[in-house]
mmCIF file of C-alpha atoms and ligand atoms in Angstrom:
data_model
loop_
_atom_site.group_PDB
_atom_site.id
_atom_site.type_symbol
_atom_site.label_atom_id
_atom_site.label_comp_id
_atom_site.label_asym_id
_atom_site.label_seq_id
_atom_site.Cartn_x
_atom_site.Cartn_y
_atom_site.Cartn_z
ATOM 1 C CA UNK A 248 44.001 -43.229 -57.736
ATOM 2 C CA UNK A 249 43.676 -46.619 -57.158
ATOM 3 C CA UNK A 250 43.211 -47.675 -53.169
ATOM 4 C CA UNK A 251 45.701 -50.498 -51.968
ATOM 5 C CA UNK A 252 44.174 -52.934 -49.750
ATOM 6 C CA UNK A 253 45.710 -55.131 -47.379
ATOM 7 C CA UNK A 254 44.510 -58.550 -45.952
ATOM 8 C CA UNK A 255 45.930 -60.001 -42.452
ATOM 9 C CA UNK A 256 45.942 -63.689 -42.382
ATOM 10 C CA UNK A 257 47.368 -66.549 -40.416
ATOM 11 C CA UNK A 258 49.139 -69.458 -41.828
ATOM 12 C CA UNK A 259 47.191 -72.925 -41.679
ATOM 13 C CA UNK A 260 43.853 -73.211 -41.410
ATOM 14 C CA UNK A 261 42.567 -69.422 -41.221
ATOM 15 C CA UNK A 262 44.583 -68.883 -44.384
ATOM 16 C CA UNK A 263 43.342 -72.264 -46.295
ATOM 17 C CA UNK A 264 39.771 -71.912 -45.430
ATOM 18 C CA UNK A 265 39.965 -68.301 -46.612
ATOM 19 C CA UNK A 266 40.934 -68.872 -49.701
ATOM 20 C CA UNK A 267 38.097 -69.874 -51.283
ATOM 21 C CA UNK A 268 36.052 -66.791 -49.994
ATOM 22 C CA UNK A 269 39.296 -64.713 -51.812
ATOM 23 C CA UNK A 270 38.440 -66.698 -54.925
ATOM 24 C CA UNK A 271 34.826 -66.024 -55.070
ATOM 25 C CA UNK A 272 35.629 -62.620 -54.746
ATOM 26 C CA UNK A 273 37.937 -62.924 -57.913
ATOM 27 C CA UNK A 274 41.233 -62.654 -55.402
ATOM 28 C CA UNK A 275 44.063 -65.842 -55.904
ATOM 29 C CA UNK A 276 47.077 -65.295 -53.310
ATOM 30 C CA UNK A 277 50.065 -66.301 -55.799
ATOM 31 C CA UNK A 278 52.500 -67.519 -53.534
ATOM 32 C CA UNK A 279 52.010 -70.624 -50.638
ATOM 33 C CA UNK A 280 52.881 -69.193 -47.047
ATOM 34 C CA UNK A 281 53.679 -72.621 -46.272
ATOM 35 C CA UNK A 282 56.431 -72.998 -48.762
ATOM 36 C CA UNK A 283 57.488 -69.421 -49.311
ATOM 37 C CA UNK A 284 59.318 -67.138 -46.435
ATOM 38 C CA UNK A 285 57.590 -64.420 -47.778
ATOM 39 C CA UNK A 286 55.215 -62.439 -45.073
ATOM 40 C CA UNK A 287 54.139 -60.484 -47.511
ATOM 41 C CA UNK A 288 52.100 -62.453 -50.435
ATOM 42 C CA UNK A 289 50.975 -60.499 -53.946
ATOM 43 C CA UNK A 290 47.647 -61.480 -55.146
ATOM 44 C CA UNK A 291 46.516 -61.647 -59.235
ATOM 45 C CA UNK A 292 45.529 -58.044 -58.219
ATOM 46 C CA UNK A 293 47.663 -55.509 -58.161
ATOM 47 C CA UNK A 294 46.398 -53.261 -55.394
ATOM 48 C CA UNK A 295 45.625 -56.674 -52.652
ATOM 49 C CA UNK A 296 47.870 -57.884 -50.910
ATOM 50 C CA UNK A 297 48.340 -60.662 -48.143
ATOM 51 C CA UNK A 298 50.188 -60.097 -44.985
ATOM 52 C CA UNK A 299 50.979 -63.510 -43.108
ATOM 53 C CA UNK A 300 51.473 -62.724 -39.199
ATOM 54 C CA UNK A 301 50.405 -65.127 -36.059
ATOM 55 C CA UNK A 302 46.420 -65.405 -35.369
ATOM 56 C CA UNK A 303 46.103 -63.997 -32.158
ATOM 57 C CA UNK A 304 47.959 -60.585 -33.602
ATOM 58 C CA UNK A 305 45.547 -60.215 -36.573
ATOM 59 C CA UNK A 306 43.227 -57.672 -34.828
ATOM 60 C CA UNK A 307 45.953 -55.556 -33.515
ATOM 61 C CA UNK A 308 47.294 -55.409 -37.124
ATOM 62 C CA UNK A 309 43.670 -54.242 -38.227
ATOM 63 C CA UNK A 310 43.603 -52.013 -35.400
ATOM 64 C CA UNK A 311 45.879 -49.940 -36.342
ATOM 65 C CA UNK A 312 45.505 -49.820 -40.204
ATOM 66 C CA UNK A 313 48.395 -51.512 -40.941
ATOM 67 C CA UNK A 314 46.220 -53.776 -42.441
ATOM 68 C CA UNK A 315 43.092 -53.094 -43.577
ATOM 69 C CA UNK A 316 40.941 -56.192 -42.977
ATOM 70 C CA UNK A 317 41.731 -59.490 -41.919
ATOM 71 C CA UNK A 318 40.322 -62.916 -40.232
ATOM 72 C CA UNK A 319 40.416 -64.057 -37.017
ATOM 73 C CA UNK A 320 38.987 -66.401 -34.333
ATOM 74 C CA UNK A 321 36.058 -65.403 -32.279
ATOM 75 C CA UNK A 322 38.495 -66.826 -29.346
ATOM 76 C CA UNK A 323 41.346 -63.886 -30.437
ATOM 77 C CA UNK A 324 38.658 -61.463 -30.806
ATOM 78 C CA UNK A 325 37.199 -62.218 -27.314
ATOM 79 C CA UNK A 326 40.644 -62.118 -25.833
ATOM 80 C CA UNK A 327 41.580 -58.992 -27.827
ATOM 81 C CA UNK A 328 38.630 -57.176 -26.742
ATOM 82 C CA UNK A 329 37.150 -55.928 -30.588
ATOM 83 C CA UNK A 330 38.592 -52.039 -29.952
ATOM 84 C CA UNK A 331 39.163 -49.980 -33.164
ATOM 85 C CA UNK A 332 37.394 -52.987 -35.424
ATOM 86 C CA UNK A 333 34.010 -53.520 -37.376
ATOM 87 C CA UNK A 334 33.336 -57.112 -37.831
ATOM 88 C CA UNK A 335 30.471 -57.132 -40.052
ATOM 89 C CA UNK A 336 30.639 -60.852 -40.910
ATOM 90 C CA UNK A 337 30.905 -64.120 -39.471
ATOM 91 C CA UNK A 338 32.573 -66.538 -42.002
ATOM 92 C CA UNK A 339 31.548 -69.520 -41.136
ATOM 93 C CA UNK A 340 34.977 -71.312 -41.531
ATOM 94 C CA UNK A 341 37.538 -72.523 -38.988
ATOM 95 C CA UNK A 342 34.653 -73.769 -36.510
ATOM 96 C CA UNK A 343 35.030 -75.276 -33.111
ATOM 97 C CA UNK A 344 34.205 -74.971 -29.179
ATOM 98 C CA UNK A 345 35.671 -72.909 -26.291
ATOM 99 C CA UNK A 346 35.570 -75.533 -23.362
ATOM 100 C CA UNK A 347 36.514 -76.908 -20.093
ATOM 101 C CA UNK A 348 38.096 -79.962 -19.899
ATOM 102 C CA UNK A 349 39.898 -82.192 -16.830
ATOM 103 C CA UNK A 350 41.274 -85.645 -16.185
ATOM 104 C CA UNK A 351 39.578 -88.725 -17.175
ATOM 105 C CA UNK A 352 38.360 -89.540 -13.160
ATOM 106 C CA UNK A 353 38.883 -85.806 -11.957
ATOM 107 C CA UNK A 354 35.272 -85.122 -10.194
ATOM 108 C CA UNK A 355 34.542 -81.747 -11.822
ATOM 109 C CA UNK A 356 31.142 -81.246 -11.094
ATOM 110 C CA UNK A 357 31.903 -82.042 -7.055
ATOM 111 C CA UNK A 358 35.164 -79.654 -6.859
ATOM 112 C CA UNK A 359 32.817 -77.028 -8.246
ATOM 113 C CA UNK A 360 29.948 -77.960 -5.825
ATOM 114 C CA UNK A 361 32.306 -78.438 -3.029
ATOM 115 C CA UNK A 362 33.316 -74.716 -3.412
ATOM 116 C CA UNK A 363 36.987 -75.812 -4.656
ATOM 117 C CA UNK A 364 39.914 -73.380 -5.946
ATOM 118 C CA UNK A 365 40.898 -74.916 -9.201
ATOM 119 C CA UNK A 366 43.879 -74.461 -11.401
ATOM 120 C CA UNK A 367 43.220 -73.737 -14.914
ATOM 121 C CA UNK A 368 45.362 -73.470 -17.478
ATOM 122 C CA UNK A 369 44.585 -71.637 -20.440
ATOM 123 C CA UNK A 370 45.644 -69.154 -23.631
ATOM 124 C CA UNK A 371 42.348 -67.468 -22.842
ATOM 125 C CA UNK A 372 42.843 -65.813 -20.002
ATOM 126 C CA UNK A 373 40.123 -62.850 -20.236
ATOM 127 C CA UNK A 374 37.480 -64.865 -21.575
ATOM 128 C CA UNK A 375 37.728 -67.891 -18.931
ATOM 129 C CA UNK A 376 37.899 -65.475 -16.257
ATOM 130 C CA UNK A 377 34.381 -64.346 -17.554
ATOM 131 C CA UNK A 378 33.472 -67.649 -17.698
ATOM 132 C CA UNK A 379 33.911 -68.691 -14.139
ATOM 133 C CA UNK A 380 33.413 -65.474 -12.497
ATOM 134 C CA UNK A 381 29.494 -65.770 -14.304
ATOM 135 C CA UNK A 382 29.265 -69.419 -12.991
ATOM 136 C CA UNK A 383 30.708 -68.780 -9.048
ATOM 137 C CA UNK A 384 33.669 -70.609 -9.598
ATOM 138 C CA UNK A 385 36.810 -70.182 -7.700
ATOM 139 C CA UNK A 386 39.885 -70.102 -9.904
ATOM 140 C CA UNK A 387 43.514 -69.553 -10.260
ATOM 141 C CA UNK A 388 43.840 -68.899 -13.956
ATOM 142 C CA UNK A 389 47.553 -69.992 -15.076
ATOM 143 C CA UNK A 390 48.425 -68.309 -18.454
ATOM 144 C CA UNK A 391 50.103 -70.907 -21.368
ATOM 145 C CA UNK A 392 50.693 -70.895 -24.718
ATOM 146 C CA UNK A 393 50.589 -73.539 -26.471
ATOM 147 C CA UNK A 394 50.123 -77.249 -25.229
ATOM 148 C CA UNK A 395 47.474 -76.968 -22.913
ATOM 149 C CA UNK A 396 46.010 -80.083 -22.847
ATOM 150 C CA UNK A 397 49.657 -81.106 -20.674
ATOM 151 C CA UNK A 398 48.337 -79.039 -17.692
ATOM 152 C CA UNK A 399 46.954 -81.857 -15.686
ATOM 153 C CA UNK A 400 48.546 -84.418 -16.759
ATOM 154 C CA UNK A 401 52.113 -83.091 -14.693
ATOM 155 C CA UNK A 402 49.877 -81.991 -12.239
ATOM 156 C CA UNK A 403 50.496 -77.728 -13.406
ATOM 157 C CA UNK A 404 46.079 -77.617 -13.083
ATOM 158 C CA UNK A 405 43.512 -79.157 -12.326
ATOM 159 C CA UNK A 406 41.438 -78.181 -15.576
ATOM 160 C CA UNK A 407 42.401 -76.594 -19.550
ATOM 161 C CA UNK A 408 40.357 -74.066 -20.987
ATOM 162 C CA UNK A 409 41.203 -74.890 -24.467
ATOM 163 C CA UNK A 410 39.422 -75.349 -28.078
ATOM 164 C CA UNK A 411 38.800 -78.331 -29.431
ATOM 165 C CA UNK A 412 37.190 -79.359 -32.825
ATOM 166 C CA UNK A 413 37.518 -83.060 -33.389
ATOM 167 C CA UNK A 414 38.085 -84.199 -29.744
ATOM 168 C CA UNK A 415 40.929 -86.179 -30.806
ATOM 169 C CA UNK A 416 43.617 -84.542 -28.706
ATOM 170 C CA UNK A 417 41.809 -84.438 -25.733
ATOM 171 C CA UNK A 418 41.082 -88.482 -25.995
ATOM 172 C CA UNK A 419 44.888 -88.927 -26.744
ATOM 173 C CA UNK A 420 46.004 -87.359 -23.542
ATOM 174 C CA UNK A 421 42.857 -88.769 -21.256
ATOM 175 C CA UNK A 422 41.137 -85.484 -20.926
ATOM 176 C CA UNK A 423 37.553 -84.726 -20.624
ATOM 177 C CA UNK A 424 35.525 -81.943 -21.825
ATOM 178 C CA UNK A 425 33.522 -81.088 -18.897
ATOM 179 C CA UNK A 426 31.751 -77.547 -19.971
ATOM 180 C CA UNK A 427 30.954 -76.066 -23.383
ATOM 181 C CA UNK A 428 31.863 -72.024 -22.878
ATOM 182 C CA UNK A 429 30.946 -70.738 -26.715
ATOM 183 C CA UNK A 430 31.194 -71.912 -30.448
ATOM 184 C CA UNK A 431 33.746 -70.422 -31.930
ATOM 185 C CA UNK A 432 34.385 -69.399 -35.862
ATOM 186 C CA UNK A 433 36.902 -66.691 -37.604
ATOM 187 C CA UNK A 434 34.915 -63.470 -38.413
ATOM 188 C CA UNK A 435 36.338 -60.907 -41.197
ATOM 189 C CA UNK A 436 37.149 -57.645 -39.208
ATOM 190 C CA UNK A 437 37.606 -54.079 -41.032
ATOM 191 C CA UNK A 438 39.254 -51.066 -39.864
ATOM 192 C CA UNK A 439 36.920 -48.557 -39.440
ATOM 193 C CA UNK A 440 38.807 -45.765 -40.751
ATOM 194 C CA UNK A 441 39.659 -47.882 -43.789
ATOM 195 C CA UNK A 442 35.483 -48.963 -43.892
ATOM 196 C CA UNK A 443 35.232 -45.173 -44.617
ATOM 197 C CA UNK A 444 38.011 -44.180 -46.645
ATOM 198 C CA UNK A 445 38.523 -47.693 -48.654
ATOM 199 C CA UNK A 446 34.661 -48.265 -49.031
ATOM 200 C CA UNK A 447 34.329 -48.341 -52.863
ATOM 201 C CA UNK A 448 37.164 -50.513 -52.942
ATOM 202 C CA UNK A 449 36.234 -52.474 -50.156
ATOM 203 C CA UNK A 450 32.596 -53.436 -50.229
ATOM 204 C CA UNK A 451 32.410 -55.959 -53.125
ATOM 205 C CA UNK A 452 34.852 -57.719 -51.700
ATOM 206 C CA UNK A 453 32.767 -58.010 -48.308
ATOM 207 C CA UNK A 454 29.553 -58.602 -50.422
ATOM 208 C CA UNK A 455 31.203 -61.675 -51.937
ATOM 209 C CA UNK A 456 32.832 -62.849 -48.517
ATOM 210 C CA UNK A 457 29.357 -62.969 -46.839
ATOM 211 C CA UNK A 458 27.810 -64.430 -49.917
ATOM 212 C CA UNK A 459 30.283 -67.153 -50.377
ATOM 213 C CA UNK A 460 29.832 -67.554 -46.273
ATOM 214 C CA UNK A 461 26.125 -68.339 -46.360
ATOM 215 C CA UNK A 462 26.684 -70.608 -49.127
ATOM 216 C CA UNK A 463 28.629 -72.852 -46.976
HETATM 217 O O1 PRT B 777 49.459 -72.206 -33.909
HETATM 218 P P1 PRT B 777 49.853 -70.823 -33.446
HETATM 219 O O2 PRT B 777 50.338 -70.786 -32.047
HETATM 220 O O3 PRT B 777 50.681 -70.065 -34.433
HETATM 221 O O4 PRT B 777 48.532 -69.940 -33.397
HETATM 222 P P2 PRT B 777 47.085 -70.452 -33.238
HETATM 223 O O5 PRT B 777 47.032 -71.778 -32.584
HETATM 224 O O6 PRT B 777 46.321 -69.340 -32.623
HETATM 225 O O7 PRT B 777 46.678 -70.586 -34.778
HETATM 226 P P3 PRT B 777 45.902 -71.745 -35.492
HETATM 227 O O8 PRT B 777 46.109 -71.523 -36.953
HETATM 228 O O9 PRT B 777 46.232 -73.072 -34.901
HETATM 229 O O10 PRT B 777 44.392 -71.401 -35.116
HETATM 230 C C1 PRT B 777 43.777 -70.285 -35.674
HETATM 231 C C2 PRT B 777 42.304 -70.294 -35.307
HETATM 232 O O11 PRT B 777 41.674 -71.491 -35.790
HETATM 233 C C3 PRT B 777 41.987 -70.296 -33.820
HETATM 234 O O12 PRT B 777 42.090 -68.990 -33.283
HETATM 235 C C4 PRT B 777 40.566 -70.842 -33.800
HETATM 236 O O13 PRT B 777 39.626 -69.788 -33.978
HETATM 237 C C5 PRT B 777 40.519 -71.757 -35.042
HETATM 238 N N1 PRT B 777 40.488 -73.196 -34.714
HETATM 239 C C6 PRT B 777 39.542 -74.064 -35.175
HETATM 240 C C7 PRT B 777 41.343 -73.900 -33.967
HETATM 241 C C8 PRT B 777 40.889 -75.228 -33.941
HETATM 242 N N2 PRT B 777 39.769 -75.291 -34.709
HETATM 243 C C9 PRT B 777 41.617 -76.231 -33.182
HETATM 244 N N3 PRT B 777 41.210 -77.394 -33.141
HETATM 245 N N4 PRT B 777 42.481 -73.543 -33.307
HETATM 246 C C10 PRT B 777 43.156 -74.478 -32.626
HETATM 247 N N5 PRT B 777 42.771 -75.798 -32.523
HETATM 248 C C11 PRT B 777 43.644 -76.686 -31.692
HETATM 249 C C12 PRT B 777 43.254 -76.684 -30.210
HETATM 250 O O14 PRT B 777 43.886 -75.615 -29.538
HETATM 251 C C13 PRT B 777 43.741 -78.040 -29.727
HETATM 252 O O15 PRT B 777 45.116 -78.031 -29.383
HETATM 253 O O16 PRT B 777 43.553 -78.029 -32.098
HETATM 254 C C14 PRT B 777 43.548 -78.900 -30.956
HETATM 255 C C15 PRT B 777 42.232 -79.592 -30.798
HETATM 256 O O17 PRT B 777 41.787 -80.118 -32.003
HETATM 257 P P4 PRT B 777 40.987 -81.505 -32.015
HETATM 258 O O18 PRT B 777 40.499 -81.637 -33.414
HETATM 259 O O19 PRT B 777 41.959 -82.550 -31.628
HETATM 260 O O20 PRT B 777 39.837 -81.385 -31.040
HETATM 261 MG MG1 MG B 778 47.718 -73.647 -33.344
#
């Protein structure tokens, strides 16, 4: 019997910068989640599929089988905490950096020395708790979202915790980036029940991920 494998992506830039990894491992997705409704996407092979569902939710979906591999941020890993999933590679694709940014003006480095409570907003919660709590500083983590970089500028915080690639949107809206917390890039992650059960089917398909990876 043939073994049915299902991939967990997210629309945008996860799912266009995985494509080409698909490719080299003789996978084409034959529909366009950005055109088509479809959250379920067939693939020129008959037993892969592509399920399309938000990026921080792709390791829960690996998690618990219902799909059996996927790709997601280091950022959603950290915040999802890695239980239940083998993440054997790092892909090398939808790269940027976990930081701290504030106000163009706002005296970062003195609020910290000066022992100040500062209001961060952030999606990443869990990991920018780690952050400060390793570095001794005092803060009152407010959870958003989406939109981050608006924080200070209404006067919600006092500093994001955001990612950034380009820098663009933080120069558009006067911010600063004031501390580098990690690089970030998407990883594949397996369920490890299906690593077991779906190996045969599975491995050549990781072999050519990581290849294609290393070439990049
Ligand atoms: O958008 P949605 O709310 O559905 O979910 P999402 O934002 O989690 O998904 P998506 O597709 O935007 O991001 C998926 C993954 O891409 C993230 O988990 C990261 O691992 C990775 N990634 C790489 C990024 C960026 N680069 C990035 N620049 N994710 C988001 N951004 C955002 C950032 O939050 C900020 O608002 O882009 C803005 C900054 O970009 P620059 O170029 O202006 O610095
Ligand atoms: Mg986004």
């Amino acid at each position: 019997m043939t073994q049915q494998l299902t991939l967990a992506l997210s629309k945008g830039r996860i799912f266009e910068e995985t494509l080409p990894l698909l490719k080299a491992a003789g996978i084409t997705v034959s529909e366009d989640p950005e055109s088509s409704r479809k959250l379920i996407l067939p693939t020129n092979d008959p037993n892969v599929r592509v399920i399309i569902v938000r990026a921080s939710d792709v390791p829960t979906y690996v998690q618990y089988g219902a799909a059996d591999f996927g790709v997601a941020g280091k950022d959603v890993l950290l915040e999802h905490g890695g239980e239940g999933l083998y993440q054997p590679i790092d892909l090398n694709i939808a790269k940027c950096r976990l930081s701290v940014a504030v106000q163009e003006g706002f005296d970062y480095a003195n609020a910290v020395r000066q022992g100040a409570r500062l209001r961060v907003v952030t999606k990443y919660v869990k990991t920018a708790r780690e952050h400060f709590a390793a570095k001794g500083v005092h803060v009152d983590l407010i959870k958003l979202y989406g939109s981050m970089e608006l924080g200070p500028l209404v006067g919600l915080s006092d500093a994001i915790v955001d990612l950034v690639s380009t820098g663009g949107t933080l120069r558009a809206n006067k911010l600063v980036e004031v501390e580098h917390i990690i690089d970030i890039s998407s990883r594949l992650v397996v369920n490890q029940a299906a690593l077991k059960l779906k190996r045969e089917r599975l491995q050549p398909i990781l072999d050519a991920f990581e290849k294609a990876s290393q070439a990049k």
